[in-house]
Short mmCIF file of C-alpha atoms in Angstrom, two decimals:
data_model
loop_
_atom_site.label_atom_id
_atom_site.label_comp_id
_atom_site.label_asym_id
_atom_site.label_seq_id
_atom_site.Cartn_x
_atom_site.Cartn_y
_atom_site.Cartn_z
CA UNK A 1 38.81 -15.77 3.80
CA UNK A 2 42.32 -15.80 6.08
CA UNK A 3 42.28 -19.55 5.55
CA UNK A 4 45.69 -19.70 7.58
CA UNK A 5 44.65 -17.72 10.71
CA UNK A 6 44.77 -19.49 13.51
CA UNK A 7 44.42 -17.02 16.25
CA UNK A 8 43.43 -13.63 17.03
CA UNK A 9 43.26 -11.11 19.81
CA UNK A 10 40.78 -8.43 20.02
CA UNK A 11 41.20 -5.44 21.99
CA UNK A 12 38.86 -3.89 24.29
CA UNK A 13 38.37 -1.08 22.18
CA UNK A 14 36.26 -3.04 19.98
CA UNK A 15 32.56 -2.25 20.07
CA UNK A 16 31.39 -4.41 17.44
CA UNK A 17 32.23 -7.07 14.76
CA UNK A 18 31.21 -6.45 11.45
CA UNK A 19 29.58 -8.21 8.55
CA UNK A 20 31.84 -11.15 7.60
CA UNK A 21 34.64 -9.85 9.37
CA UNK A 22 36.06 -14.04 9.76
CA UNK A 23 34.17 -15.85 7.64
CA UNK A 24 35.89 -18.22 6.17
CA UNK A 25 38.49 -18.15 8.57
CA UNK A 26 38.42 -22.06 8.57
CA UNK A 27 41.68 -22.55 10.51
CA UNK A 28 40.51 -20.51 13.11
CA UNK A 29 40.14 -22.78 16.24
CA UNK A 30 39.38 -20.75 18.97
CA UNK A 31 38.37 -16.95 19.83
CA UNK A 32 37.65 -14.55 22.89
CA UNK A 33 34.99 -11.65 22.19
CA UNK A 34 35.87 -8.86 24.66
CA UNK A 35 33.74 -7.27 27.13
CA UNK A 36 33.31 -3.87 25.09
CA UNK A 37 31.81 -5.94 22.40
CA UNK A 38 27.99 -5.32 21.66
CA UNK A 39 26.73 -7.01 18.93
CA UNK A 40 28.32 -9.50 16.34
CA UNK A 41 27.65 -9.04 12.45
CA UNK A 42 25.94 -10.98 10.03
CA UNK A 43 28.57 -13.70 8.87
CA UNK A 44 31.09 -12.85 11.54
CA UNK A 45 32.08 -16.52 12.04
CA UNK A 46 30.40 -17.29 8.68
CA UNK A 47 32.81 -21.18 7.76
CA UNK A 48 35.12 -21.11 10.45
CA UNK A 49 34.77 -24.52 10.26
CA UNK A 50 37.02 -25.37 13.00
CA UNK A 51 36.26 -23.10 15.44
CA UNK A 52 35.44 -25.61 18.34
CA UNK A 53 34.78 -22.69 21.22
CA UNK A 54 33.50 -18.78 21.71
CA UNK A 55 33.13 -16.84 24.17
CA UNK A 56 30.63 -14.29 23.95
CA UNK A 57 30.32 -11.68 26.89
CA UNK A 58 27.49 -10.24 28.03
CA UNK A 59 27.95 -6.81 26.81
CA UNK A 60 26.96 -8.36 23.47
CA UNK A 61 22.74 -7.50 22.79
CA UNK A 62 22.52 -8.94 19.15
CA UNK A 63 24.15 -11.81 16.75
CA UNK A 64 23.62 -11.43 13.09
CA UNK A 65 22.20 -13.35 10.52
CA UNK A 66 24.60 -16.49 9.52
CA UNK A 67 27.03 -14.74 12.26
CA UNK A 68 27.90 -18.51 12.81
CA UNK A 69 26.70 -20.77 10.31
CA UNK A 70 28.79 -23.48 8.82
CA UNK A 71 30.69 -23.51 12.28
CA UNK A 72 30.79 -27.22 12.08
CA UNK A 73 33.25 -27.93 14.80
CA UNK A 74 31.62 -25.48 17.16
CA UNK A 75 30.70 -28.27 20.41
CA UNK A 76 28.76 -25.76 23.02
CA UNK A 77 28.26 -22.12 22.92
CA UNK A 78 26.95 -19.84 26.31
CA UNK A 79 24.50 -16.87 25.07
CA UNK A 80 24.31 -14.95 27.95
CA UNK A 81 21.48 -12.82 29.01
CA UNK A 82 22.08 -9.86 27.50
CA UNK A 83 21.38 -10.81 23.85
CA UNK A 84 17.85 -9.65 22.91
CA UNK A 85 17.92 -10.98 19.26
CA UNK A 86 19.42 -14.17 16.81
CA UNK A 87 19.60 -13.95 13.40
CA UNK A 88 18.24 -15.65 10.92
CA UNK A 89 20.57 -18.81 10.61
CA UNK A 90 23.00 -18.00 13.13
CA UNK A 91 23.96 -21.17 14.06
CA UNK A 92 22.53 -23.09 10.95
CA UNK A 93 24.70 -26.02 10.49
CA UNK A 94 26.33 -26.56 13.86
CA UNK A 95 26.48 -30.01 13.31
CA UNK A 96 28.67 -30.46 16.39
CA UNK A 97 26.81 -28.65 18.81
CA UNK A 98 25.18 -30.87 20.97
CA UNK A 99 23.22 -28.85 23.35
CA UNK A 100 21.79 -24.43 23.58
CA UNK A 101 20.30 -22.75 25.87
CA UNK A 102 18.23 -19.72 24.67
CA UNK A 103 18.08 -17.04 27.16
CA UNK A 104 15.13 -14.90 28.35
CA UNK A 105 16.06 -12.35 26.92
CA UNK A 106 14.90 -13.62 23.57
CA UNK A 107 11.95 -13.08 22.03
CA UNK A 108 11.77 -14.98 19.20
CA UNK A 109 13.55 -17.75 17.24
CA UNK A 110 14.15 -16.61 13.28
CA UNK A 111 14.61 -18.53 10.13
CA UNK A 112 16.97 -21.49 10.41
CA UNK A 113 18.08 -19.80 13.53
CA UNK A 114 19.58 -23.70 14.58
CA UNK A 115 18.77 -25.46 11.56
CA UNK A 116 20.99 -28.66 10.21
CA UNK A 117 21.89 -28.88 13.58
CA UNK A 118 22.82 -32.64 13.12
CA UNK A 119 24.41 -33.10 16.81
CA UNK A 120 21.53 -31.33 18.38
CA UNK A 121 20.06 -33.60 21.49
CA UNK A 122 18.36 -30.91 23.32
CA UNK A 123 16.92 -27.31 23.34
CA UNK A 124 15.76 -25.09 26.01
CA UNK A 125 13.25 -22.17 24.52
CA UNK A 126 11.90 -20.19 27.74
CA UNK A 127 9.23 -18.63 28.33
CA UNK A 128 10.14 -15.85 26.70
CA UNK A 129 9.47 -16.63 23.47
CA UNK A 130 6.17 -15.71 21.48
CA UNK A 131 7.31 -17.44 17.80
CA UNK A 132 9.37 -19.73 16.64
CA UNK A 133 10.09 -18.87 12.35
CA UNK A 134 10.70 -20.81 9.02
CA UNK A 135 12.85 -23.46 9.43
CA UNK A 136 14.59 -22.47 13.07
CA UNK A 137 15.09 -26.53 13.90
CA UNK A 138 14.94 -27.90 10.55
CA UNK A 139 17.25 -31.27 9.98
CA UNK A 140 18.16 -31.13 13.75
CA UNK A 141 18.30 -35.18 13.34
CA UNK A 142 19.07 -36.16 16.58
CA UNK A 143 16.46 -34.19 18.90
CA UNK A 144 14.07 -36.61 20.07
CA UNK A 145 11.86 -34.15 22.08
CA UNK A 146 10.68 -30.66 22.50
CA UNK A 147 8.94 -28.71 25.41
CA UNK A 148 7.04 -25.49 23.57
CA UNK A 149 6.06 -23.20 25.99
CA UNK A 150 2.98 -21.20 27.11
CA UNK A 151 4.57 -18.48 25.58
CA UNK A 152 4.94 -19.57 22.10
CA UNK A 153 1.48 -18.27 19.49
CA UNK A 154 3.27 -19.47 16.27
CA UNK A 155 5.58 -22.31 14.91
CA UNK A 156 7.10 -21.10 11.56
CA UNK A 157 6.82 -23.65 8.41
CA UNK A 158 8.97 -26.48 8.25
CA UNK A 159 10.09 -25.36 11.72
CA UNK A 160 11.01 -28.72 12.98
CA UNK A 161 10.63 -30.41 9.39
CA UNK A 162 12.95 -33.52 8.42
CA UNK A 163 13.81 -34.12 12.39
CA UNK A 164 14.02 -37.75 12.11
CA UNK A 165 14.79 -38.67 15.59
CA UNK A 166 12.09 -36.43 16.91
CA UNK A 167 9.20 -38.39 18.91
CA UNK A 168 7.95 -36.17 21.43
CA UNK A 169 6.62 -32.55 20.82
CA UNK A 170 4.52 -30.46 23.52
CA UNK A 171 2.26 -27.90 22.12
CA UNK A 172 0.44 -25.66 24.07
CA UNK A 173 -3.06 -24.27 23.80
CA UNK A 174 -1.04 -21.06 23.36
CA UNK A 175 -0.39 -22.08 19.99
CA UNK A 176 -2.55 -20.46 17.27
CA UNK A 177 -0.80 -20.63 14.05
CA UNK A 178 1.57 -23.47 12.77
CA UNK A 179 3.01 -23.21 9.54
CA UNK A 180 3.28 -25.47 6.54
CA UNK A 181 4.99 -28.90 7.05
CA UNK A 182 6.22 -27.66 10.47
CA UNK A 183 6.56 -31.23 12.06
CA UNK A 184 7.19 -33.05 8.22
CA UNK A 185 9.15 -36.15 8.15
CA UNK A 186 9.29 -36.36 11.60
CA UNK A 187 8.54 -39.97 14.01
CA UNK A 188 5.75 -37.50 15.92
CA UNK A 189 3.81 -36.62 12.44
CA UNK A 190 4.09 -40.08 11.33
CA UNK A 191 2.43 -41.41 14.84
CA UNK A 192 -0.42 -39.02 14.49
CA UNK A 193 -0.96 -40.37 10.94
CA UNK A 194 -1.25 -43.68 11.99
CA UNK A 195 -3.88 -42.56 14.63
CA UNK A 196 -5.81 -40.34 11.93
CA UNK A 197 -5.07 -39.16 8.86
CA UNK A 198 -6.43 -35.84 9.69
CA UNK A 199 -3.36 -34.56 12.31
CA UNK A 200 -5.39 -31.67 14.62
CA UNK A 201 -3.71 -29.72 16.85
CA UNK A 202 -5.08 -26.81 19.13
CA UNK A 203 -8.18 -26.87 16.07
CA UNK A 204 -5.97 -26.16 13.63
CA UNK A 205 -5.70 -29.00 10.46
CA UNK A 206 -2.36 -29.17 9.78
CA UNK A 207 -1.62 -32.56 8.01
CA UNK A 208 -3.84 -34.78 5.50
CA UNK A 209 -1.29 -36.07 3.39
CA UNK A 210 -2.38 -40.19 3.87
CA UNK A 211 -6.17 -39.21 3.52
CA UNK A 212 -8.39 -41.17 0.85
CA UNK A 213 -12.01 -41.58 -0.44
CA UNK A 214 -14.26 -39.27 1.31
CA UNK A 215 -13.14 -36.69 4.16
CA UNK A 216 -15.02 -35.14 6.70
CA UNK A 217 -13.15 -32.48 8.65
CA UNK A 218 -14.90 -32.60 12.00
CA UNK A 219 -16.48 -29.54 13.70
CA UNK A 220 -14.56 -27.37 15.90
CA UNK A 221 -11.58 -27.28 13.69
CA UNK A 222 -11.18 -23.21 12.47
CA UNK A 223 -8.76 -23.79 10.08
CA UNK A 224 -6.89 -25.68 6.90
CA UNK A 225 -3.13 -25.19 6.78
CA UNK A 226 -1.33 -24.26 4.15
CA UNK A 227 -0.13 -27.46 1.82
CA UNK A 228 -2.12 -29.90 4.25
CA UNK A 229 -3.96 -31.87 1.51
CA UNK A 230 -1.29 -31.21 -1.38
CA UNK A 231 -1.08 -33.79 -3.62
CA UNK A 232 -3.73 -36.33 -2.08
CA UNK A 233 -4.57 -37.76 -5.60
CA UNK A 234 -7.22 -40.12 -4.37
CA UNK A 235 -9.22 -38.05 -2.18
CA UNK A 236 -12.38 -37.62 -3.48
CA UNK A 237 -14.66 -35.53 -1.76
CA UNK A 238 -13.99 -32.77 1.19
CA UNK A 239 -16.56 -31.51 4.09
CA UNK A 240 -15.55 -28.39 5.56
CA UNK A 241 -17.54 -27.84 8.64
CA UNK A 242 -18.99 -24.51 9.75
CA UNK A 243 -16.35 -24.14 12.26
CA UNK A 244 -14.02 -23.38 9.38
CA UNK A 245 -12.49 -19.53 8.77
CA UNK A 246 -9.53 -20.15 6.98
CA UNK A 247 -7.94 -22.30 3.80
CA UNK A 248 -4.54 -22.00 3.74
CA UNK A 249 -1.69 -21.60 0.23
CA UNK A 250 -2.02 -24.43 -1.52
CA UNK A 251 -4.19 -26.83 0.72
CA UNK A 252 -5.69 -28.98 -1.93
CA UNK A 253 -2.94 -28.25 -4.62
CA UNK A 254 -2.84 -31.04 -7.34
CA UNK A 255 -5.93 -33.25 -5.74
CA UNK A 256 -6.11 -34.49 -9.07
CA UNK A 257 -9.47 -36.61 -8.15
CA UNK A 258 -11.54 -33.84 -6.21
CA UNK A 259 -14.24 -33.62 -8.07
CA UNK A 260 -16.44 -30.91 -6.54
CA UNK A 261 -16.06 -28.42 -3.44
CA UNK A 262 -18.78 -26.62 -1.22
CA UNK A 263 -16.60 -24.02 0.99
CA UNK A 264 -19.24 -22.77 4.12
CA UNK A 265 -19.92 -18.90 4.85
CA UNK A 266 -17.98 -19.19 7.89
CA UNK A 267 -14.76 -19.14 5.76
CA UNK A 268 -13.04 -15.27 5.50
CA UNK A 269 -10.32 -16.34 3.60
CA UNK A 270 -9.17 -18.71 1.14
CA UNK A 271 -4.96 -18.86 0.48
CA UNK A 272 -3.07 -18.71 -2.90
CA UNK A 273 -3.13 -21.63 -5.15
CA UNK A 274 -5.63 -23.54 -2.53
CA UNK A 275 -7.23 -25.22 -5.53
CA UNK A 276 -4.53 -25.02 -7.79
CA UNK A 277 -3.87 -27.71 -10.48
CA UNK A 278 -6.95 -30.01 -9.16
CA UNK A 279 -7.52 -31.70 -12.64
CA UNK A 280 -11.20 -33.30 -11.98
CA UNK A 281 -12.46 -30.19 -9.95
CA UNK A 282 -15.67 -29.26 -12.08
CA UNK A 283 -17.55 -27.00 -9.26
CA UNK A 284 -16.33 -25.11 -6.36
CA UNK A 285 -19.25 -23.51 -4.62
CA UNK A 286 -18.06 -20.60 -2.11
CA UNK A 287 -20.92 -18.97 0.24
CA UNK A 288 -19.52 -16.07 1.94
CA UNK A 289 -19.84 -12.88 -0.10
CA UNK A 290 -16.87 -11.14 1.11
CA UNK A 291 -14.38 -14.63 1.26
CA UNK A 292 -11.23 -13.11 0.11
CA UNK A 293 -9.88 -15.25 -2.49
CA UNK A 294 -5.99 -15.07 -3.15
CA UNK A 295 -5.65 -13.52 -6.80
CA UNK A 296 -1.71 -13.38 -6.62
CA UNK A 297 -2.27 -16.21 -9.45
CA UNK A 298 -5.36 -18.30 -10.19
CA UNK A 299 -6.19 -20.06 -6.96
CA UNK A 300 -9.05 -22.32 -8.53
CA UNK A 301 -7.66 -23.57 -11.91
CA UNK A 302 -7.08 -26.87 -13.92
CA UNK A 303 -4.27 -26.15 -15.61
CA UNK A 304 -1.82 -24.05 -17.89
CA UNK A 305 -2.21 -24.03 -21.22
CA UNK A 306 1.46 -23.43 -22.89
CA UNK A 307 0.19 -22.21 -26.28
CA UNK A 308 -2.37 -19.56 -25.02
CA UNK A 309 0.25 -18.51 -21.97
CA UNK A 310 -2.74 -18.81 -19.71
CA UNK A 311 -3.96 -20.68 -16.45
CA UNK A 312 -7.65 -22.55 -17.17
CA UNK A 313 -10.60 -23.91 -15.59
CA UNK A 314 -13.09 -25.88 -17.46
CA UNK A 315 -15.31 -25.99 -14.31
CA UNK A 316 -17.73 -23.63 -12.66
CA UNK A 317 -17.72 -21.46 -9.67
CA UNK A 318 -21.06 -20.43 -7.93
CA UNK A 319 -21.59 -17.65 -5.42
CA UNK A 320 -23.77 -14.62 -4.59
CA UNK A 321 -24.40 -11.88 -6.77
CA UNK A 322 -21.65 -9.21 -6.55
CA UNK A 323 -19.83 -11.63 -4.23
CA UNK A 324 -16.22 -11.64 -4.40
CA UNK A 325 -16.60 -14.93 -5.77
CA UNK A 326 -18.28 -13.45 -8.54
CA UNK A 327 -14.99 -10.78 -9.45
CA UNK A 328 -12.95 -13.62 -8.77
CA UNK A 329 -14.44 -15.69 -11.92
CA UNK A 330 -14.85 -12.76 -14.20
CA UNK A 331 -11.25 -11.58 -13.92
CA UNK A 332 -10.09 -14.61 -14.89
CA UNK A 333 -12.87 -15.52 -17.44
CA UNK A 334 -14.40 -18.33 -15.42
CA UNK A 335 -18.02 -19.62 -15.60
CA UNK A 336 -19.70 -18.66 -12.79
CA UNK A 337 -23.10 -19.46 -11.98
CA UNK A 338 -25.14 -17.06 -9.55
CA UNK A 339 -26.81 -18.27 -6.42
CA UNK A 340 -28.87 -14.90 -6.11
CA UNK A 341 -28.44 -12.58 -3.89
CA UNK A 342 -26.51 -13.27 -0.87
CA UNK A 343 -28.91 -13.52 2.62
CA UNK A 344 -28.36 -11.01 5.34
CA UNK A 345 -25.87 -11.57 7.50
CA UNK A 346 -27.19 -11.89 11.41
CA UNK A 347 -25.08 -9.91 13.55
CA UNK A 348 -25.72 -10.62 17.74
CA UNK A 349 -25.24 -7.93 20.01
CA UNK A 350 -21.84 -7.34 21.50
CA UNK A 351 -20.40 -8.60 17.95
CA UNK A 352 -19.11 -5.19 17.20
CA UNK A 353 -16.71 -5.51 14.50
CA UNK A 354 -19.31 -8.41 12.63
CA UNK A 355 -16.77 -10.51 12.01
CA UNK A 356 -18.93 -13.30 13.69
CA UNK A 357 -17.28 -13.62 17.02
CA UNK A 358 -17.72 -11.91 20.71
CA UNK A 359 -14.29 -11.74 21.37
CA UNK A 360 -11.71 -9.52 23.61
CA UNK A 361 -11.55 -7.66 20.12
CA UNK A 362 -14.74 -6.17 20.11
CA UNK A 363 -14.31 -5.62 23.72
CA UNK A 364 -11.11 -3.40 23.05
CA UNK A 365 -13.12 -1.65 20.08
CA UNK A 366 -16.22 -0.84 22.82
CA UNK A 367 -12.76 0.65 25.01
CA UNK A 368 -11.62 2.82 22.77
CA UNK A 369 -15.07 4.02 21.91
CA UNK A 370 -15.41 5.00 24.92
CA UNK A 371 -11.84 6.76 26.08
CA UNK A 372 -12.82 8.66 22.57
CA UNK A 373 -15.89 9.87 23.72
CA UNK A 374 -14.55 10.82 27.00
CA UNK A 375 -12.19 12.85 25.60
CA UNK A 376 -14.35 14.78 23.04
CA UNK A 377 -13.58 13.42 20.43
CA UNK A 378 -16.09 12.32 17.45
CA UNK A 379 -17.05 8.35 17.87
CA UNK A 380 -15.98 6.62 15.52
CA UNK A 381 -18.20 3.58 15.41
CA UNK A 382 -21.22 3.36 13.26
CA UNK A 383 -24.96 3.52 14.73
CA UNK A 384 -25.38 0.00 14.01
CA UNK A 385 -22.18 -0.93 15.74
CA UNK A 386 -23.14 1.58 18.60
CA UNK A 387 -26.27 -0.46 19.02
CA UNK A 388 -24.18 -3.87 19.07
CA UNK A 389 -21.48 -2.76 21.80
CA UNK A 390 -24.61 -1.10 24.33
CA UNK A 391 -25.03 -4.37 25.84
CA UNK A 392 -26.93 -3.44 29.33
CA UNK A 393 -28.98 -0.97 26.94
CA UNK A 394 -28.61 2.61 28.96
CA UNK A 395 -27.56 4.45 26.57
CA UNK A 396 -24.24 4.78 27.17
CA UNK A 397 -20.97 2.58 25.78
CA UNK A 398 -18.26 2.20 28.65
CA UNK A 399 -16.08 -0.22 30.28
CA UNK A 400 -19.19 -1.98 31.60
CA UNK A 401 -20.12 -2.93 28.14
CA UNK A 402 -16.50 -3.75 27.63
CA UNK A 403 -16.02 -6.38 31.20
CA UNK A 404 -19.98 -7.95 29.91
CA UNK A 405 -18.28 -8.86 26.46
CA UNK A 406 -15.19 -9.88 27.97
CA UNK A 407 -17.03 -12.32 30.99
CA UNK A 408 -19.34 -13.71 28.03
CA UNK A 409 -16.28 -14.81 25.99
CA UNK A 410 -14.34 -16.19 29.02
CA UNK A 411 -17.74 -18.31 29.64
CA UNK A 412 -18.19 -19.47 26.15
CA UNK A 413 -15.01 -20.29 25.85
CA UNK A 414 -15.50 -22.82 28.91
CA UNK A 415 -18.58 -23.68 29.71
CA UNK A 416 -20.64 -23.35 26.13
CA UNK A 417 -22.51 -21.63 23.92
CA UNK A 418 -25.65 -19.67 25.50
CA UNK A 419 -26.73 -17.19 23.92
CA UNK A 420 -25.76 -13.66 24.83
CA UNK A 421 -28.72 -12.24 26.02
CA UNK A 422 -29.84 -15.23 27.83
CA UNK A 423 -26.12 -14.52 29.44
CA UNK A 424 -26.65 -10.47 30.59
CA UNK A 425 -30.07 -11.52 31.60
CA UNK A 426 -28.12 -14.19 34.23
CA UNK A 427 -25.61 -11.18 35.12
CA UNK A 428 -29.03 -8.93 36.26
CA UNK A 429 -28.04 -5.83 34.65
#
């Protein structure tokens, strides 16, 4: 809060700057960080608003939370090599700077890490990077394009929300999880509308805001984001393929004309508030037994009532007997109507967990089972899991089973969907 400092020299004794230590030092214009400094605090440069340069050695590994938001005169910043991690909002509201380079050394973007970056025309994220969080180009209004790389398995929500110049975005296959209006208000989302009102990328749904009438979600896609639907007062009816495993937070909040809902077996999990303040909704049928239904607060429900100081649903929820379903509606006093008892669940061999995938997961599990056994120690797998991960059937589990499950997933994942005995009979073993 030195609003009259203009300058300052720091010795090279200094080994780190602490939380806050300038902030609000807005007549600070320039400042050199010497070589003995390692990391900068949260709020270091917090409102220097006229700090136009830094310098920041390379003895410096980490830069703090905030350590330089509200720098709004800051033009073009170096972060060399040796800086490992970036706050949350470090450089939130740099509305001057015009350009960043992330280095390698950088795993991950935060929260807000360059958000209200007004000046913002381009970004370099390298290869390095496996997620990008909450927010970390939010209101970065004059980037017209980003390059995501390989790298890169998650965007954060509203990661690259309300970027209004922002036409071209490059998403890899890499990509499994994308948050909550990560692209909204943006000229990219807006074009993908236009083409279809459901916006797919890499199978995931993750915009239906214009939809109307009837929707079918086509096959293939495995999940529903989290507020992709929210608010769609004139959709009417929803078809969730088999393909499905996942409904995300508040999906279908406030579809106010949704009248009923059949939710597949292939669907594990099913987010808080999904169906949440969906006046019409009178049935909501849910098939897998075990679905784990968010019960943070009501996820199906029609509304509040004020005077009982309760959440309601005047509709009714079927599902299997002793379902999860079923303890859903009776802790919250809902009608629910049984469908009998649930069918038994066909499990093919090298599915080892049952989750109701061959994937490098079960291949792992089949791994360890066998560097435990090798060692002595007890298994720890079940006999009808032992049964699943035997997959040339002599007896033994090993890293043969293991490389079988592994080539049969690489396969299905490119060429189709044989099944996996008709595959180890093609292998000869």
């Amino acid at each position: 809060g030195c609003s009259s400092l203009t300058s300052i020299e720091i010795p090279d004794s200094v080994t780190s700057i602490g939380v806050s230590a300038f902030s609000g030092c807005s007549s600070l214009i320039s400042i050199e960080i010497p070589d003995s400094v390692a990391s900068i605090g949260d709020d270091a440069f917090h409102y220097c608003s006229n700090l136009t340069s830094v310098t920041i050695p390379d003895s410096v590994t980490s830069i703090g939370n905030y350590a330089f938001s509200g720098c709004s005169s800051l033009k073009s910043i170096v972060i060399p090599n040796s800086v490992t991690s970036i706050g949350e909002c470090a450089f939130g509201g740099c509305s001057s700077l015009t350009s960043i380079k992330i280095p390698h050394s950088v795993t991950s973007i935060e929260f807000g890490s360059f958000s209200d970056c007004s000046s913002l025309t381009s970004i370099e994220i390298p290869n390095s990077i496996t997620s990008i969080g909450d927010g970390a180009f939010g209101s970065c209004s004059s980037l017209t394009s980003v390059t995501i790389p390989d790298s890169v398995t998650s965007i954060g929500s509203g990661a690259f929300s309300h970027c209004s110049s922002l036409t071209s975005i490059e998403i890899p296959d890499s990509v499994t999880s994308i948050g909550y209006c990560a692209f909204y208000n943006t000229p990219w989302l807006k074009a993908r509308q236009t083409e279809n009102p459901l916006v797919i990328v890499n199978n995931i749904l993750i915009d239906g805001q214009t939809c109307m009438g009837d929707v079918v979600i086509p096959d293939g896609v495995t999940s529903i984001g989290e507020w992709v639907f929210f608010g769609c007062s004139s959709l009417t009816s929803i078809e969730i393929p088999d393909s499905v495993t996942s409904i995300g937070g508040m999906a279908f909040y406030s579809c106010s004309s949704l009248i009923s809902v059949i939710i597949p077996d292939s669907v594990t999990s099913i987010g808080n508030g999904a169906f949440a303040y969906c006046s019409e909704l009178t049935e909501i049928t849910i098939l897998n037994p075990e679905c784990n239904i968010s019960d943070d607060n009501p996820t199906i429900l029609n509304g509040y009532d004020e005077n009982k100081n309760n959440y309601y649903f005047n509709g009714t929820i079927y599902g299997y007997d002793n379902s999860t379903t079923q303890a859903y509606a009776e802790k919250y006093g809902y009608k629910f109507e049984s469908l009998g008892e649930a069918p038994e669940k066909e499990i093919s061999l090298g599915d080892v967990d049952g989750d109701g995938f061959i994937n490098a997961v079960d291949a792992s599990i089949v791994l360890m089972e066998y560097a435990e056994v090798s060692t002595s120690n007890p298994s720890t797998l079940t006999e009808n899991a032992k049964k699943l991960a035997d997959l040339n059937n002599d007896g033994k589990i090993d890293a043969v089973d293991s490389s079988v499950i592994l080539q049969y997933y690489a396969y299905i994942s490119t060429d189709g969907t044989e099944p996996i005995e008709q595959f180890i009979s093609s292998l000869g073993i």
